């Protein structure tokens, strides 16, 4: 009988950030990532990260983003809110989810941070103005020159249509 040498290679453990979940294809949510989450984040081939807390983003995390060519957007939202939950709740309303499902998802991820003021905000947010604001941001982000992609916007249509001009 032939002896077979078995070597155990140390596989890297890939750990998702706390509260990680897919929101929509290509859109993810999570709590603040730690360096132990970087290997996991690499597998997602992220193009951008949106950071909602007012505190400065740690240098180590910025270096990781830079090494992966990931764009970084910092919107420092002050106050005692579950920021990500509010943003995703508004997004779900734009997707025409029923309010009870929006609230259920919010509570699932907010846990002890769940606040009635957040739920009230999500319930009463003005979707018409939110759509206009988002479309304005998208339009500016895409640029205005004739060779860049332009936003075709219609109030009665929730989907963003892009075309080359």
mmCIF file with all atom_site columns, N, CA and C in Angstrom, residues 77-107:
data_model
loop_
_atom_site.group_PDB
_atom_site.id
_atom_site.type_symbol
_atom_site.label_atom_id
_atom_site.label_alt_id
_atom_site.label_comp_id
_atom_site.label_asym_id
_atom_site.label_entity_id
_atom_site.label_seq_id
_atom_site.pdbx_PDB_ins_code
_atom_site.Cartn_x
_atom_site.Cartn_y
_atom_site.Cartn_z
_atom_site.occupancy
_atom_site.B_iso_or_equiv
_atom_site.pdbx_formal_charge
_atom_site.auth_seq_id
_atom_site.auth_comp_id
_atom_site.auth_asym_id
_atom_site.auth_atom_id
_atom_site.pdbx_PDB_model_num
ATOM 1  N N  . UNK A 1 77  ? -24.453 61.486 8.405  1.00 0.00 ? 77  UNK A N  1
ATOM 2  C CA . UNK A 1 77  ? -25.793 61.761 8.921  1.00 0.00 ? 77  UNK A CA 1
ATOM 3  C C  . UNK A 1 77  ? -25.745 61.774 10.443 1.00 0.00 ? 77  UNK A C  1
ATOM 4  N N  . UNK A 1 78  ? -26.028 62.933 11.015 1.00 0.00 ? 78  UNK A N  1
ATOM 5  C CA . UNK A 1 78  ? -26.045 63.090 12.469 1.00 0.00 ? 78  UNK A CA 1
ATOM 6  C C  . UNK A 1 78  ? -27.346 62.533 13.041 1.00 0.00 ? 78  UNK A C  1
ATOM 7  N N  . UNK A 1 79  ? -27.359 62.346 14.343 1.00 0.00 ? 79  UNK A N  1
ATOM 8  C CA . UNK A 1 79  ? -28.600 61.996 15.026 1.00 0.00 ? 79  UNK A CA 1
ATOM 9  C C  . UNK A 1 79  ? -28.660 60.549 15.449 1.00 0.00 ? 79  UNK A C  1
ATOM 10 N N  . UNK A 1 80  ? -29.655 60.292 16.258 1.00 0.00 ? 80  UNK A N  1
ATOM 11 C CA . UNK A 1 80  ? -29.844 58.947 16.798 1.00 0.00 ? 80  UNK A CA 1
ATOM 12 C C  . UNK A 1 80  ? -30.864 58.206 15.945 1.00 0.00 ? 80  UNK A C  1
ATOM 13 N N  . UNK A 1 81  ? -30.403 57.753 14.804 1.00 0.00 ? 81  UNK A N  1
ATOM 14 C CA . UNK A 1 81  ? -31.266 56.988 13.910 1.00 0.00 ? 81  UNK A CA 1
ATOM 15 C C  . UNK A 1 81  ? -30.524 55.741 13.464 1.00 0.00 ? 81  UNK A C  1
ATOM 16 N N  . UNK A 1 82  ? -31.275 54.776 13.016 1.00 0.00 ? 82  UNK A N  1
ATOM 17 C CA . UNK A 1 82  ? -30.671 53.630 12.351 1.00 0.00 ? 82  UNK A CA 1
ATOM 18 C C  . UNK A 1 82  ? -30.563 54.029 10.885 1.00 0.00 ? 82  UNK A C  1
ATOM 19 N N  . UNK A 1 83  ? -29.433 54.653 10.543 1.00 0.00 ? 83  UNK A N  1
ATOM 20 C CA . UNK A 1 83  ? -29.249 55.300 9.243  1.00 0.00 ? 83  UNK A CA 1
ATOM 21 C C  . UNK A 1 83  ? -29.490 54.356 8.066  1.00 0.00 ? 83  UNK A C  1
ATOM 22 N N  . UNK A 1 84  ? -28.821 53.226 8.097  1.00 0.00 ? 84  UNK A N  1
ATOM 23 C CA . UNK A 1 84  ? -28.958 52.275 6.995  1.00 0.00 ? 84  UNK A CA 1
ATOM 24 C C  . UNK A 1 84  ? -30.399 51.804 6.871  1.00 0.00 ? 84  UNK A C  1
ATOM 25 N N  . UNK A 1 85  ? -31.031 51.531 7.998  1.00 0.00 ? 85  UNK A N  1
ATOM 26 C CA . UNK A 1 85  ? -32.424 51.078 7.984  1.00 0.00 ? 85  UNK A CA 1
ATOM 27 C C  . UNK A 1 85  ? -33.359 52.106 7.376  1.00 0.00 ? 85  UNK A C  1
ATOM 28 N N  . UNK A 1 86  ? -33.121 53.373 7.667  1.00 0.00 ? 86  UNK A N  1
ATOM 29 C CA . UNK A 1 86  ? -33.953 54.444 7.093  1.00 0.00 ? 86  UNK A CA 1
ATOM 30 C C  . UNK A 1 86  ? -33.740 54.554 5.585  1.00 0.00 ? 86  UNK A C  1
ATOM 31 N N  . UNK A 1 87  ? -32.488 54.483 5.147  1.00 0.00 ? 87  UNK A N  1
ATOM 32 C CA . UNK A 1 87  ? -32.198 54.565 3.713  1.00 0.00 ? 87  UNK A CA 1
ATOM 33 C C  . UNK A 1 87  ? -32.824 53.383 2.974  1.00 0.00 ? 87  UNK A C  1
ATOM 34 N N  . UNK A 1 88  ? -32.644 52.185 3.509  1.00 0.00 ? 88  UNK A N  1
ATOM 35 C CA . UNK A 1 88  ? -33.203 50.996 2.856  1.00 0.00 ? 88  UNK A CA 1
ATOM 36 C C  . UNK A 1 88  ? -34.727 51.029 2.915  1.00 0.00 ? 88  UNK A C  1
ATOM 37 N N  . UNK A 1 89  ? -35.295 51.519 4.015  1.00 0.00 ? 89  UNK A N  1
ATOM 38 C CA . UNK A 1 89  ? -36.750 51.649 4.115  1.00 0.00 ? 89  UNK A CA 1
ATOM 39 C C  . UNK A 1 89  ? -37.308 52.559 3.032  1.00 0.00 ? 89  UNK A C  1
ATOM 40 N N  . UNK A 1 90  ? -36.644 53.673 2.789  1.00 0.00 ? 90  UNK A N  1
ATOM 41 C CA . UNK A 1 90  ? -37.067 54.589 1.713  1.00 0.00 ? 90  UNK A CA 1
ATOM 42 C C  . UNK A 1 90  ? -36.912 53.922 0.347  1.00 0.00 ? 90  UNK A C  1
ATOM 43 N N  . UNK A 1 91  ? -35.825 53.185 0.171  1.00 0.00 ? 91  UNK A N  1
ATOM 44 C CA . UNK A 1 91  ? -35.602 52.457 -1.080 1.00 0.00 ? 91  UNK A CA 1
ATOM 45 C C  . UNK A 1 91  ? -36.715 51.444 -1.317 1.00 0.00 ? 91  UNK A C  1
ATOM 46 N N  . UNK A 1 92  ? -37.113 50.734 -0.257 1.00 0.00 ? 92  UNK A N  1
ATOM 47 C CA . UNK A 1 92  ? -38.194 49.744 -0.380 1.00 0.00 ? 92  UNK A CA 1
ATOM 48 C C  . UNK A 1 92  ? -39.511 50.420 -0.751 1.00 0.00 ? 92  UNK A C  1
ATOM 49 N N  . UNK A 1 93  ? -39.748 51.605 -0.215 1.00 0.00 ? 93  UNK A N  1
ATOM 50 C CA . UNK A 1 93  ? -40.964 52.329 -0.598 1.00 0.00 ? 93  UNK A CA 1
ATOM 51 C C  . UNK A 1 93  ? -40.911 52.714 -2.076 1.00 0.00 ? 93  UNK A C  1
ATOM 52 N N  . UNK A 1 94  ? -39.743 53.114 -2.555 1.00 0.00 ? 94  UNK A N  1
ATOM 53 C CA . UNK A 1 94  ? -39.589 53.410 -3.984 1.00 0.00 ? 94  UNK A CA 1
ATOM 54 C C  . UNK A 1 94  ? -39.851 52.168 -4.837 1.00 0.00 ? 94  UNK A C  1
ATOM 55 N N  . UNK A 1 95  ? -39.561 50.995 -4.278 1.00 0.00 ? 95  UNK A N  1
ATOM 56 C CA . UNK A 1 95  ? -39.820 49.735 -4.972 1.00 0.00 ? 95  UNK A CA 1
ATOM 57 C C  . UNK A 1 95  ? -41.277 49.284 -4.813 1.00 0.00 ? 95  UNK A C  1
ATOM 58 N N  . UNK A 1 96  ? -42.045 50.080 -4.114 1.00 0.00 ? 96  UNK A N  1
ATOM 59 C CA . UNK A 1 96  ? -43.475 49.821 -3.881 1.00 0.00 ? 96  UNK A CA 1
ATOM 60 C C  . UNK A 1 96  ? -43.738 48.597 -3.007 1.00 0.00 ? 96  UNK A C  1
ATOM 61 N N  . UNK A 1 97  ? -42.864 48.379 -2.024 1.00 0.00 ? 97  UNK A N  1
ATOM 62 C CA . UNK A 1 97  ? -43.128 47.350 -1.029 1.00 0.00 ? 97  UNK A CA 1
ATOM 63 C C  . UNK A 1 97  ? -44.282 47.824 -0.162 1.00 0.00 ? 97  UNK A C  1
ATOM 64 N N  . UNK A 1 98  ? -45.047 46.868 0.388  1.00 0.00 ? 98  UNK A N  1
ATOM 65 C CA . UNK A 1 98  ? -46.086 47.267 1.337  1.00 0.00 ? 98  UNK A CA 1
ATOM 66 C C  . UNK A 1 98  ? -45.389 47.706 2.626  1.00 0.00 ? 98  UNK A C  1
ATOM 67 N N  . UNK A 1 99  ? -45.994 48.654 3.314  1.00 0.00 ? 99  UNK A N  1
ATOM 68 C CA . UNK A 1 99  ? -45.367 49.276 4.478  1.00 0.00 ? 99  UNK A CA 1
ATOM 69 C C  . UNK A 1 99  ? -45.058 48.270 5.587  1.00 0.00 ? 99  UNK A C  1
ATOM 70 N N  . UNK A 1 100 ? -45.928 47.284 5.790  1.00 0.00 ? 100 UNK A N  1
ATOM 71 C CA . UNK A 1 100 ? -45.666 46.299 6.850  1.00 0.00 ? 100 UNK A CA 1
ATOM 72 C C  . UNK A 1 100 ? -44.393 45.505 6.560  1.00 0.00 ? 100 UNK A C  1
ATOM 73 N N  . UNK A 1 101 ? -44.118 45.194 5.297  1.00 0.00 ? 101 UNK A N  1
ATOM 74 C CA . UNK A 1 101 ? -42.883 44.488 4.935  1.00 0.00 ? 101 UNK A CA 1
ATOM 75 C C  . UNK A 1 101 ? -41.660 45.382 5.104  1.00 0.00 ? 101 UNK A C  1
ATOM 76 N N  . UNK A 1 102 ? -41.814 46.660 4.781  1.00 0.00 ? 102 UNK A N  1
ATOM 77 C CA . UNK A 1 102 ? -40.726 47.626 4.975  1.00 0.00 ? 102 UNK A CA 1
ATOM 78 C C  . UNK A 1 102 ? -40.376 47.695 6.458  1.00 0.00 ? 102 UNK A C  1
ATOM 79 N N  . UNK A 1 103 ? -41.390 47.806 7.304  1.00 0.00 ? 103 UNK A N  1
ATOM 80 C CA . UNK A 1 103 ? -41.172 47.891 8.751  1.00 0.00 ? 103 UNK A CA 1
ATOM 81 C C  . UNK A 1 103 ? -40.561 46.603 9.297  1.00 0.00 ? 103 UNK A C  1
ATOM 82 N N  . UNK A 1 104 ? -41.022 45.464 8.801  1.00 0.00 ? 104 UNK A N  1
ATOM 83 C CA . UNK A 1 104 ? -40.497 44.178 9.265  1.00 0.00 ? 104 UNK A CA 1
ATOM 84 C C  . UNK A 1 104 ? -39.004 44.067 8.972  1.00 0.00 ? 104 UNK A C  1
ATOM 85 N N  . UNK A 1 105 ? -38.610 44.452 7.748  1.00 0.00 ? 105 UNK A N  1
ATOM 86 C CA . UNK A 1 105 ? -37.193 44.406 7.397  1.00 0.00 ? 105 UNK A CA 1
ATOM 87 C C  . UNK A 1 105 ? -36.394 45.387 8.252  1.00 0.00 ? 105 UNK A C  1
ATOM 88 N N  . UNK A 1 106 ? -36.928 46.596 8.435  1.00 0.00 ? 106 UNK A N  1
ATOM 89 C CA . UNK A 1 106 ? -36.251 47.596 9.260  1.00 0.00 ? 106 UNK A CA 1
ATOM 90 C C  . UNK A 1 106 ? -35.993 47.031 10.658 1.00 0.00 ? 106 UNK A C  1
ATOM 91 N N  . UNK A 1 107 ? -37.024 46.479 11.284 1.00 0.00 ? 107 UNK A N  1
ATOM 92 C CA . UNK A 1 107 ? -36.911 45.967 12.660 1.00 0.00 ? 107 UNK A CA 1
ATOM 93 C C  . UNK A 1 107 ? -35.947 44.790 12.746 1.00 0.00 ? 107 UNK A C  1
#
